[in-house]
Amino acid sequence: MPGILSDELRAELIAFRRDLHMHPELGNQEFRTTAAIKARLEKAGLAPEVLPGGTGLICDVGEWDGVTPMLALRADIDALPIPDTKAGVSYRSTVPDRAHACGHDVHTACVLGAGLVLSELERQGRLPHAVRLLFQPAEEVLPGGAADAIDAGVLKGVGRIIGVHCDPKVDVGKVGLRIGAITSACDRLEISLDGPGGHTARPHLTTDLVTAAARVALDVPALLARRVDARSGLAVTWGRLVTGHAPNVVPQHAELSGTVRCLDLETWRQAPDMVHAAVDEVAGMHRAKTVIDYVRGVPPVVNDAESIGLLDAAMTLRRGSYAIEDTEQSLGGEDFSWYLEHVPGAMARLGVRTPGDTRGLDLHRGNFDVDEEAITVGVELFTASALLDGNRS
């Protein structure tokens, strides 16, 4: 099957990824990243279109005939607001408190590389049907930039969409595939607790807001765990709790922030009402007034069987069946799920761990890094999928 990376393009894509890694940009601020992708696609003779918000873009390889559904290859392009703590690498982030600690730079290089390879095949008359490249901004910003991209019409003419996500638990050269849900739903929860305040010598005359906040933090997750089927995987986890200014003053205000994650789509739909009720119940026992801001995030990514079959066949042709492994559903959220509300598709887990590496790297940590051979694997997977999908249709 055609579509193998040349050594020259492989080196270019690694350099491109490293440049993005050194200049990470947060969601909806990816102007430099967008410009770099656009310039490289235009150099290849393609005609990318920047999305209405000024960041992110789409680019068709080949001319859509207006009838045959296209395959879309999706990459996310934003970074995270955390410091890059890697040592001993030349491509460490140059932007304070910004890092590509989730592998979006790798995803971007994979789709860019696939687009460049497919463009050459199209010039040779060897691309069966047009393919859409989608470089999406703001994946890390709930409810995700995918929703805005869909509103902008990126799925017009698309019949199927595929993507990859870096997985530091999978060796480079392999991908993890799963039919059905592969991620969880993820929402954001912000809670304010209020009371009159007072002296710590007389907590009985006021609302002991510190205790109230502590009980909400402890009891709400426990209460919800007994009100839903355990198999739904509903989990409330706190990332922030702030209250008080002095050791002898009962504060008037407390704040908690966290996430609500859920493996099951139906339970996710019921989660806001259940969380509201549990918070009010626990806070009410301590006479604390509540204000709850429940921010809807993303549903689970649910891979359809035919799209997984396409990825399986593509990877088998490229690297053999040994390069495919089963993968589990995670509690991470991914706004790729919004596309799957409109068209079938699938996300694969792209192995980025060097075989034998025992560092235990994980996503969303400042020391996250990848084996850059993963870029070659991602390009091979995308190009083979495009060719197979075109021939099937």
Tab-separated table of C-alpha atoms in Angstrom:
chain	number	residue	atom	x	y	z
A	1	MET	CA	0.000	0.000	0.000
A	2	PRO	CA	1.363	3.470	-0.841
A	3	GLY	CA	1.690	6.266	1.676
A	4	ILE	CA	4.921	5.464	3.507
A	5	LEU	CA	6.841	8.423	4.917
A	6	SER	CA	10.100	9.388	3.281
A	7	ASP	CA	13.074	9.939	5.565
A	8	GLU	CA	13.036	13.635	4.612
A	9	LEU	CA	9.381	14.125	5.551
A	10	ARG	CA	9.809	12.124	8.746
A	11	ALA	CA	12.603	14.440	9.859
A	12	GLU	CA	10.537	17.490	8.896
A	13	LEU	CA	7.534	16.335	10.933
A	14	ILE	CA	9.702	15.702	14.003
A	15	ALA	CA	11.116	19.209	13.654
A	16	PHE	CA	7.591	20.606	13.198
A	17	ARG	CA	6.393	18.840	16.333
A	18	ARG	CA	9.341	20.153	18.320
A	19	ASP	CA	8.661	23.688	17.154
A	20	LEU	CA	5.057	23.424	18.350
A	21	HIS	CA	6.282	21.905	21.608
A	22	MET	CA	8.541	24.903	22.199
A	23	HIS	CA	5.723	27.370	21.509
A	24	PRO	CA	2.582	25.976	23.177
A	25	GLU	CA	-0.626	28.000	22.982
A	26	LEU	CA	-3.809	27.642	25.028
A	27	GLY	CA	-7.262	26.996	23.645
A	28	ASN	CA	-8.595	29.605	21.217
A	29	GLN	CA	-5.200	31.348	21.345
A	30	GLU	CA	-3.414	29.040	18.879
A	31	PHE	CA	-2.619	31.758	16.320
A	32	ARG	CA	1.033	30.865	15.791
A	33	THR	CA	0.202	27.158	15.604
A	34	THR	CA	-2.570	27.786	13.080
A	35	ALA	CA	-0.294	29.951	10.953
A	36	ALA	CA	2.451	27.306	10.918
A	37	ILE	CA	0.044	24.545	9.815
A	38	LYS	CA	-1.540	26.795	7.190
A	39	ALA	CA	1.823	27.802	5.738
A	40	ARG	CA	2.995	24.203	5.374
A	41	LEU	CA	-0.232	23.074	3.721
A	42	GLU	CA	-0.133	26.012	1.309
A	43	LYS	CA	3.476	25.167	0.460
A	44	ALA	CA	2.179	21.747	-0.607
A	45	GLY	CA	-0.306	23.402	-2.961
A	46	LEU	CA	-3.340	22.886	-0.715
A	47	ALA	CA	-5.984	25.458	0.240
A	48	PRO	CA	-6.578	25.433	4.019
A	49	GLU	CA	-9.423	27.478	5.522
A	50	VAL	CA	-8.998	29.016	8.972
A	51	LEU	CA	-12.019	28.553	11.238
A	52	PRO	CA	-14.170	31.595	12.099
A	53	GLY	CA	-12.569	32.127	15.513
A	54	GLY	CA	-9.169	32.732	13.909
A	55	THR	CA	-7.591	29.529	15.202
A	56	GLY	CA	-7.830	26.016	13.858
A	57	LEU	CA	-8.417	25.122	10.218
A	58	ILE	CA	-9.721	22.579	7.760
A	59	CYS	CA	-8.129	21.500	4.508
A	60	ASP	CA	-9.444	19.100	1.869
A	61	VAL	CA	-6.994	16.880	0.054
A	62	GLY	CA	-8.555	16.265	-3.331
A	63	GLU	CA	-11.756	17.894	-4.539
A	64	TRP	CA	-14.980	16.755	-2.902
A	65	ASP	CA	-17.473	15.660	-5.562
A	66	GLY	CA	-20.431	16.798	-3.488
A	67	VAL	CA	-21.734	13.250	-3.186
A	68	THR	CA	-19.188	10.768	-1.862
A	69	PRO	CA	-18.779	11.132	1.930
A	70	MET	CA	-15.290	12.164	2.965
A	71	LEU	CA	-13.141	10.703	5.716
A	72	ALA	CA	-12.003	13.366	8.181
A	73	LEU	CA	-8.692	13.125	10.034
A	74	ARG	CA	-8.836	15.160	13.237
A	75	ALA	CA	-6.066	16.684	15.348
A	76	ASP	CA	-6.350	19.006	18.341
A	77	ILE	CA	-3.801	21.824	18.540
A	78	ASP	CA	-3.983	23.478	21.986
A	79	ALA	CA	-1.682	23.085	24.992
A	80	LEU	CA	-2.145	23.062	28.765
A	81	PRO	CA	-1.617	25.805	31.381
A	82	ILE	CA	1.113	23.945	33.274
A	83	PRO	CA	4.917	24.374	33.371
A	84	ASP	CA	7.156	22.163	31.255
A	85	THR	CA	9.444	20.400	33.739
A	86	LYS	CA	11.417	18.238	31.304
A	87	ALA	CA	15.182	18.412	31.569
A	88	GLY	CA	17.821	17.637	28.984
A	89	VAL	CA	15.790	18.223	25.820
A	90	SER	CA	16.313	21.020	23.309
A	91	TYR	CA	12.593	21.433	22.588
A	92	ARG	CA	11.386	22.237	26.107
A	93	SER	CA	8.622	24.867	26.193
A	94	THR	CA	9.842	28.446	25.913
A	95	VAL	CA	6.563	29.826	27.300
A	96	PRO	CA	6.263	29.996	31.114
A	97	ASP	CA	3.486	27.827	32.562
A	98	ARG	CA	2.515	26.434	29.162
A	99	ALA	CA	3.214	22.914	27.924
A	100	HIS	CA	2.143	20.381	25.328
A	101	ALA	CA	1.677	17.839	28.105
A	102	CYS	CA	-1.121	15.915	26.386
A	103	GLY	CA	0.472	15.183	23.034
A	104	HIS	CA	-1.582	17.516	20.858
A	105	ASP	CA	1.627	18.525	19.088
A	106	VAL	CA	2.053	14.883	18.087
A	107	HIS	CA	-1.568	14.597	16.924
A	108	THR	CA	-1.052	17.710	14.813
A	109	ALA	CA	2.146	16.396	13.239
A	110	CYS	CA	0.413	13.100	12.412
A	111	VAL	CA	-2.512	14.719	10.586
A	112	LEU	CA	-0.237	17.237	8.859
A	113	GLY	CA	2.052	14.433	7.709
A	114	ALA	CA	-0.888	12.360	6.497
A	115	GLY	CA	-2.191	15.346	4.563
A	116	LEU	CA	1.158	15.905	2.866
A	117	VAL	CA	1.478	12.223	1.918
A	118	LEU	CA	-2.114	12.027	0.662
A	119	SER	CA	-1.646	15.229	-1.316
A	120	GLU	CA	1.237	13.649	-3.199
A	121	LEU	CA	-0.852	10.542	-3.861
A	122	GLU	CA	-3.692	12.746	-5.123
A	123	ARG	CA	-1.317	14.405	-7.595
A	124	GLN	CA	-0.387	10.923	-8.792
A	125	GLY	CA	-4.058	9.994	-9.210
A	126	ARG	CA	-3.838	7.386	-6.449
A	127	LEU	CA	-6.214	8.909	-3.857
A	128	PRO	CA	-9.650	7.284	-4.261
A	129	HIS	CA	-11.673	10.110	-2.701
A	130	ALA	CA	-11.171	13.472	-1.070
A	131	VAL	CA	-10.057	13.521	2.567
A	132	ARG	CA	-10.591	16.359	5.046
A	133	LEU	CA	-7.896	17.427	7.487
A	134	LEU	CA	-9.286	19.014	10.634
A	135	PHE	CA	-7.027	20.887	13.038
A	136	GLN	CA	-9.272	21.765	15.955
A	137	PRO	CA	-8.602	24.401	18.628
A	138	ALA	CA	-9.521	24.393	22.311
A	139	GLU	CA	-9.929	20.696	23.085
A	140	GLU	CA	-8.873	21.371	26.673
A	141	VAL	CA	-11.523	24.097	27.180
A	142	LEU	CA	-14.900	22.726	28.279
A	143	PRO	CA	-17.211	22.039	26.529
A	144	GLY	CA	-14.497	21.744	23.899
A	145	GLY	CA	-13.666	23.449	20.636
A	146	ALA	CA	-15.238	20.593	18.691
A	147	ALA	CA	-18.698	22.071	19.282
A	148	ASP	CA	-17.665	25.393	17.739
A	149	ALA	CA	-15.958	23.596	14.849
A	150	ILE	CA	-19.151	21.652	14.124
A	151	ASP	CA	-21.156	24.893	14.180
A	152	ALA	CA	-18.672	26.267	11.643
A	153	GLY	CA	-19.528	23.431	9.256
A	154	VAL	CA	-16.408	21.270	9.446
A	155	LEU	CA	-18.475	18.094	9.059
A	156	LYS	CA	-20.179	19.156	5.825
A	157	GLY	CA	-19.506	16.354	3.373
A	158	VAL	CA	-17.901	14.142	6.036
A	159	GLY	CA	-19.182	10.587	6.405
A	160	ARG	CA	-16.678	9.329	8.962
A	161	ILE	CA	-14.096	10.840	11.294
A	162	ILE	CA	-11.056	9.286	12.964
A	163	GLY	CA	-8.422	10.523	15.361
A	164	VAL	CA	-5.673	9.370	17.674
A	165	HIS	CA	-4.690	10.213	21.227
A	166	CYS	CA	-1.235	9.683	22.684
A	167	ASP	CA	-1.062	6.908	25.263
A	168	PRO	CA	2.107	6.729	27.401
A	169	LYS	CA	1.105	3.249	28.610
A	170	VAL	CA	1.346	1.770	25.102
A	171	ASP	CA	4.673	1.088	23.381
A	172	VAL	CA	5.487	3.067	20.260
A	173	GLY	CA	4.651	1.089	17.129
A	174	LYS	CA	1.330	-0.060	18.552
A	175	VAL	CA	-2.187	1.297	18.810
A	176	GLY	CA	-4.965	0.506	21.268
A	177	LEU	CA	-8.422	-0.068	19.818
A	178	ARG	CA	-11.821	-0.502	21.454
A	179	ILE	CA	-15.372	-0.780	20.130
A	180	GLY	CA	-17.807	1.283	22.185
A	181	ALA	CA	-17.015	3.867	24.842
A	182	ILE	CA	-13.276	4.572	25.130
A	183	THR	CA	-13.417	7.712	27.301
A	184	SER	CA	-15.806	9.023	29.913
A	185	ALA	CA	-18.065	12.013	30.094
A	186	CYS	CA	-16.475	14.954	31.874
A	187	ASP	CA	-18.200	18.009	33.395
A	188	ARG	CA	-16.917	20.830	35.595
A	189	LEU	CA	-18.383	21.625	39.013
A	190	GLU	CA	-18.023	24.936	40.879
A	191	ILE	CA	-19.640	25.300	44.325
A	192	SER	CA	-19.868	28.368	46.576
A	193	LEU	CA	-20.861	28.004	50.233
A	194	ASP	CA	-21.880	31.016	52.298
A	195	GLY	CA	-22.707	31.801	55.911
A	196	PRO	CA	-22.654	34.750	58.345
A	197	GLY	CA	-19.150	34.016	59.696
A	198	GLY	CA	-18.121	34.504	63.293
A	199	HIS	CA	-15.673	33.716	66.084
A	200	THR	CA	-14.185	30.238	66.396
A	201	ALA	CA	-14.976	30.434	70.119
A	202	ARG	CA	-18.703	30.369	69.266
A	203	PRO	CA	-19.184	28.149	66.191
A	204	HIS	CA	-22.655	27.184	67.486
A	205	LEU	CA	-23.863	30.743	66.831
A	206	THR	CA	-22.890	30.753	63.167
A	207	THR	CA	-22.401	28.465	60.187
A	208	ASP	CA	-19.188	26.488	60.567
A	209	LEU	CA	-18.270	26.917	56.921
A	210	VAL	CA	-14.952	25.075	57.068
A	211	THR	CA	-16.651	21.959	58.379
A	212	ALA	CA	-19.455	22.401	55.843
A	213	ALA	CA	-16.943	22.598	52.977
A	214	ALA	CA	-15.072	19.571	54.292
A	215	ARG	CA	-18.276	17.549	54.547
A	216	VAL	CA	-19.316	18.518	51.024
A	217	ALA	CA	-15.891	17.435	49.764
A	218	LEU	CA	-16.124	14.078	51.544
A	219	ASP	CA	-19.817	13.226	51.622
A	220	VAL	CA	-21.072	14.285	48.195
A	221	PRO	CA	-18.927	11.739	46.275
A	222	ALA	CA	-19.840	9.030	48.808
A	223	LEU	CA	-23.538	9.871	48.619
A	224	LEU	CA	-23.586	9.782	44.826
A	225	ALA	CA	-21.782	6.444	44.834
A	226	ARG	CA	-24.816	4.964	46.616
A	227	ARG	CA	-27.390	6.586	44.355
A	228	VAL	CA	-26.231	5.287	40.983
A	229	ASP	CA	-25.279	1.902	39.599
A	230	ALA	CA	-21.588	1.382	40.372
A	231	ARG	CA	-21.068	0.231	36.796
A	232	SER	CA	-21.847	3.747	35.548
A	233	GLY	CA	-18.531	4.928	37.010
A	234	LEU	CA	-19.868	8.259	38.269
A	235	ALA	CA	-17.000	9.975	40.088
A	236	VAL	CA	-16.729	13.443	41.640
A	237	THR	CA	-13.134	14.507	42.257
A	238	TRP	CA	-12.094	17.835	43.747
A	239	GLY	CA	-9.182	19.895	42.490
A	240	ARG	CA	-9.645	23.017	44.597
A	241	LEU	CA	-11.012	23.948	48.031
A	242	VAL	CA	-10.519	27.488	49.359
A	243	THR	CA	-11.837	29.079	52.543
A	244	GLY	CA	-10.789	31.211	55.494
A	245	HIS	CA	-8.154	33.846	56.275
A	246	ALA	CA	-7.384	33.588	60.009
A	247	PRO	CA	-7.183	30.732	62.537
A	248	ASN	CA	-9.716	32.278	64.939
A	249	VAL	CA	-12.321	33.448	62.405
A	250	VAL	CA	-15.131	31.311	61.024
A	251	PRO	CA	-15.201	32.385	57.357
A	252	GLN	CA	-18.216	33.650	55.466
A	253	HIS	CA	-17.352	32.035	52.154
A	254	ALA	CA	-15.908	28.793	50.785
A	255	GLU	CA	-15.369	27.486	47.261
A	256	LEU	CA	-14.909	24.003	45.836
A	257	SER	CA	-14.046	23.116	42.248
A	258	GLY	CA	-13.827	19.710	40.672
A	259	THR	CA	-14.910	17.409	37.891
A	260	VAL	CA	-17.758	14.971	37.422
A	261	ARG	CA	-16.830	11.985	35.296
A	262	CYS	CA	-19.068	9.181	34.131
A	263	LEU	CA	-18.626	6.074	31.995
A	264	ASP	CA	-22.294	5.703	31.113
A	265	LEU	CA	-24.146	8.062	28.767
A	266	GLU	CA	-27.564	7.750	30.423
A	267	THR	CA	-26.197	8.384	33.916
A	268	TRP	CA	-24.291	11.377	32.543
A	269	ARG	CA	-27.570	12.854	31.372
A	270	GLN	CA	-28.975	12.549	34.923
A	271	ALA	CA	-25.815	13.696	36.703
A	272	PRO	CA	-26.545	17.448	37.057
A	273	ASP	CA	-29.800	16.894	38.971
A	274	MET	CA	-28.247	14.236	41.191
A	275	VAL	CA	-25.203	16.381	42.007
A	276	HIS	CA	-27.345	19.415	42.806
A	277	ALA	CA	-29.498	17.377	45.177
A	278	ALA	CA	-26.507	15.801	46.954
A	279	VAL	CA	-24.698	19.127	47.452
A	280	ASP	CA	-27.811	20.850	48.782
A	281	GLU	CA	-28.517	17.950	51.118
A	282	VAL	CA	-25.052	17.860	52.670
A	283	ALA	CA	-24.620	21.639	52.844
A	284	GLY	CA	-28.086	22.020	54.315
A	285	MET	CA	-27.152	19.820	57.283
A	286	HIS	CA	-24.599	22.493	58.205
A	287	ARG	CA	-26.858	25.487	57.414
A	288	ALA	CA	-24.649	26.614	54.535
A	289	LYS	CA	-26.186	28.398	51.569
A	290	THR	CA	-25.107	27.011	48.216
A	291	VAL	CA	-24.584	28.334	44.730
A	292	ILE	CA	-23.803	25.555	42.255
A	293	ASP	CA	-22.399	26.110	38.783
A	294	TYR	CA	-22.562	22.819	36.921
A	295	VAL	CA	-20.815	23.242	33.557
A	296	ARG	CA	-21.649	20.634	30.965
A	297	GLY	CA	-18.506	19.240	29.383
A	298	VAL	CA	-18.369	16.334	26.963
A	299	PRO	CA	-20.115	12.969	26.618
A	300	PRO	CA	-18.099	9.742	26.267
A	301	VAL	CA	-16.294	8.989	23.014
A	302	VAL	CA	-18.167	5.971	21.646
A	303	ASN	CA	-16.293	4.224	18.822
A	304	ASP	CA	-18.475	2.519	16.235
A	305	ALA	CA	-17.578	-0.978	15.129
A	306	GLU	CA	-17.108	-0.223	11.424
A	307	SER	CA	-14.675	2.622	12.115
A	308	ILE	CA	-12.673	0.421	14.488
A	309	GLY	CA	-12.639	-2.200	11.738
A	310	LEU	CA	-11.159	0.385	9.391
A	311	LEU	CA	-8.414	1.326	11.867
A	312	ASP	CA	-7.712	-2.341	12.588
A	313	ALA	CA	-7.359	-3.149	8.893
A	314	ALA	CA	-5.167	-0.107	8.278
A	315	MET	CA	-2.794	-0.904	11.137
A	316	THR	CA	-2.653	-4.570	10.176
A	317	LEU	CA	-1.656	-3.681	6.635
A	318	ARG	CA	0.993	-1.251	7.826
A	319	ARG	CA	2.564	-3.098	10.745
A	320	GLY	CA	0.831	-6.419	11.244
A	321	SER	CA	-1.783	-7.578	13.738
A	322	TYR	CA	0.826	-7.698	16.525
A	323	ALA	CA	0.772	-3.879	16.483
A	324	ILE	CA	-2.837	-3.795	17.708
A	325	GLU	CA	-3.903	-4.277	21.304
A	326	ASP	CA	-7.155	-4.001	23.166
A	327	THR	CA	-7.541	-0.932	25.327
A	328	GLU	CA	-9.775	-0.089	28.260
A	329	GLN	CA	-12.243	2.724	28.774
A	330	SER	CA	-10.662	5.603	30.647
A	331	LEU	CA	-12.130	8.308	32.873
A	332	GLY	CA	-10.530	10.996	30.754
A	333	GLY	CA	-12.767	13.280	28.723
A	334	GLU	CA	-12.324	14.147	25.017
A	335	ASP	CA	-14.404	16.518	22.925
A	336	PHE	CA	-13.939	14.229	19.902
A	337	SER	CA	-17.188	12.810	21.276
A	338	TRP	CA	-19.151	15.766	19.874
A	339	TYR	CA	-18.272	14.751	16.306
A	340	LEU	CA	-19.612	11.270	16.977
A	341	GLU	CA	-22.998	12.767	17.836
A	342	HIS	CA	-23.210	13.624	14.104
A	343	VAL	CA	-21.155	11.075	12.140
A	344	PRO	CA	-19.695	7.641	12.897
A	345	GLY	CA	-16.043	7.447	13.786
A	346	ALA	CA	-13.415	6.226	16.192
A	347	MET	CA	-10.414	7.294	18.194
A	348	ALA	CA	-7.346	5.075	18.557
A	349	ARG	CA	-4.791	5.211	21.343
A	350	LEU	CA	-1.382	5.901	19.810
A	351	GLY	CA	1.531	4.291	21.621
A	352	VAL	CA	4.224	6.827	22.536
A	353	ARG	CA	6.276	4.905	25.124
A	354	THR	CA	9.766	3.792	24.200
A	355	PRO	CA	9.917	0.017	24.835
A	356	GLY	CA	11.628	-0.616	28.168
A	357	ASP	CA	11.013	2.929	29.469
A	358	THR	CA	10.193	2.647	33.175
A	359	ARG	CA	9.655	6.347	33.977
A	360	GLY	CA	5.893	5.947	34.209
A	361	LEU	CA	5.107	9.153	32.299
A	362	ASP	CA	1.491	10.257	32.216
A	363	LEU	CA	-0.663	12.835	30.487
A	364	HIS	CA	-1.175	16.311	31.975
A	365	ARG	CA	2.141	16.211	33.802
A	366	GLY	CA	4.915	18.679	33.176
A	367	ASN	CA	7.470	15.971	32.365
A	368	PHE	CA	5.338	14.293	29.682
A	369	ASP	CA	7.214	13.405	26.496
A	370	VAL	CA	6.929	10.933	23.641
A	371	ASP	CA	8.962	8.620	21.471
A	372	GLU	CA	8.780	10.565	18.210
A	373	GLU	CA	8.587	7.383	16.132
A	374	ALA	CA	4.903	7.637	17.080
A	375	ILE	CA	4.523	10.356	14.441
A	376	THR	CA	5.490	7.904	11.713
A	377	VAL	CA	3.027	5.351	13.083
A	378	GLY	CA	0.227	7.917	13.204
A	379	VAL	CA	0.849	9.030	9.624
A	380	GLU	CA	0.881	5.426	8.436
A	381	LEU	CA	-2.377	4.709	10.262
A	382	PHE	CA	-4.141	7.784	8.860
A	383	THR	CA	-2.951	7.326	5.275
A	384	ALA	CA	-3.839	3.637	5.174
A	385	SER	CA	-7.258	4.392	6.670
A	386	ALA	CA	-7.903	7.038	4.003
A	387	LEU	CA	-6.946	4.696	1.195
A	388	LEU	CA	-8.970	1.785	2.556
A	389	ASP	CA	-12.018	3.942	3.270
A	390	GLY	CA	-11.928	5.337	-0.241
A	391	ASN	CA	-11.655	1.902	-1.817
A	392	ARG	CA	-14.477	0.527	0.345
A	393	SER	CA	-16.882	3.236	-0.736
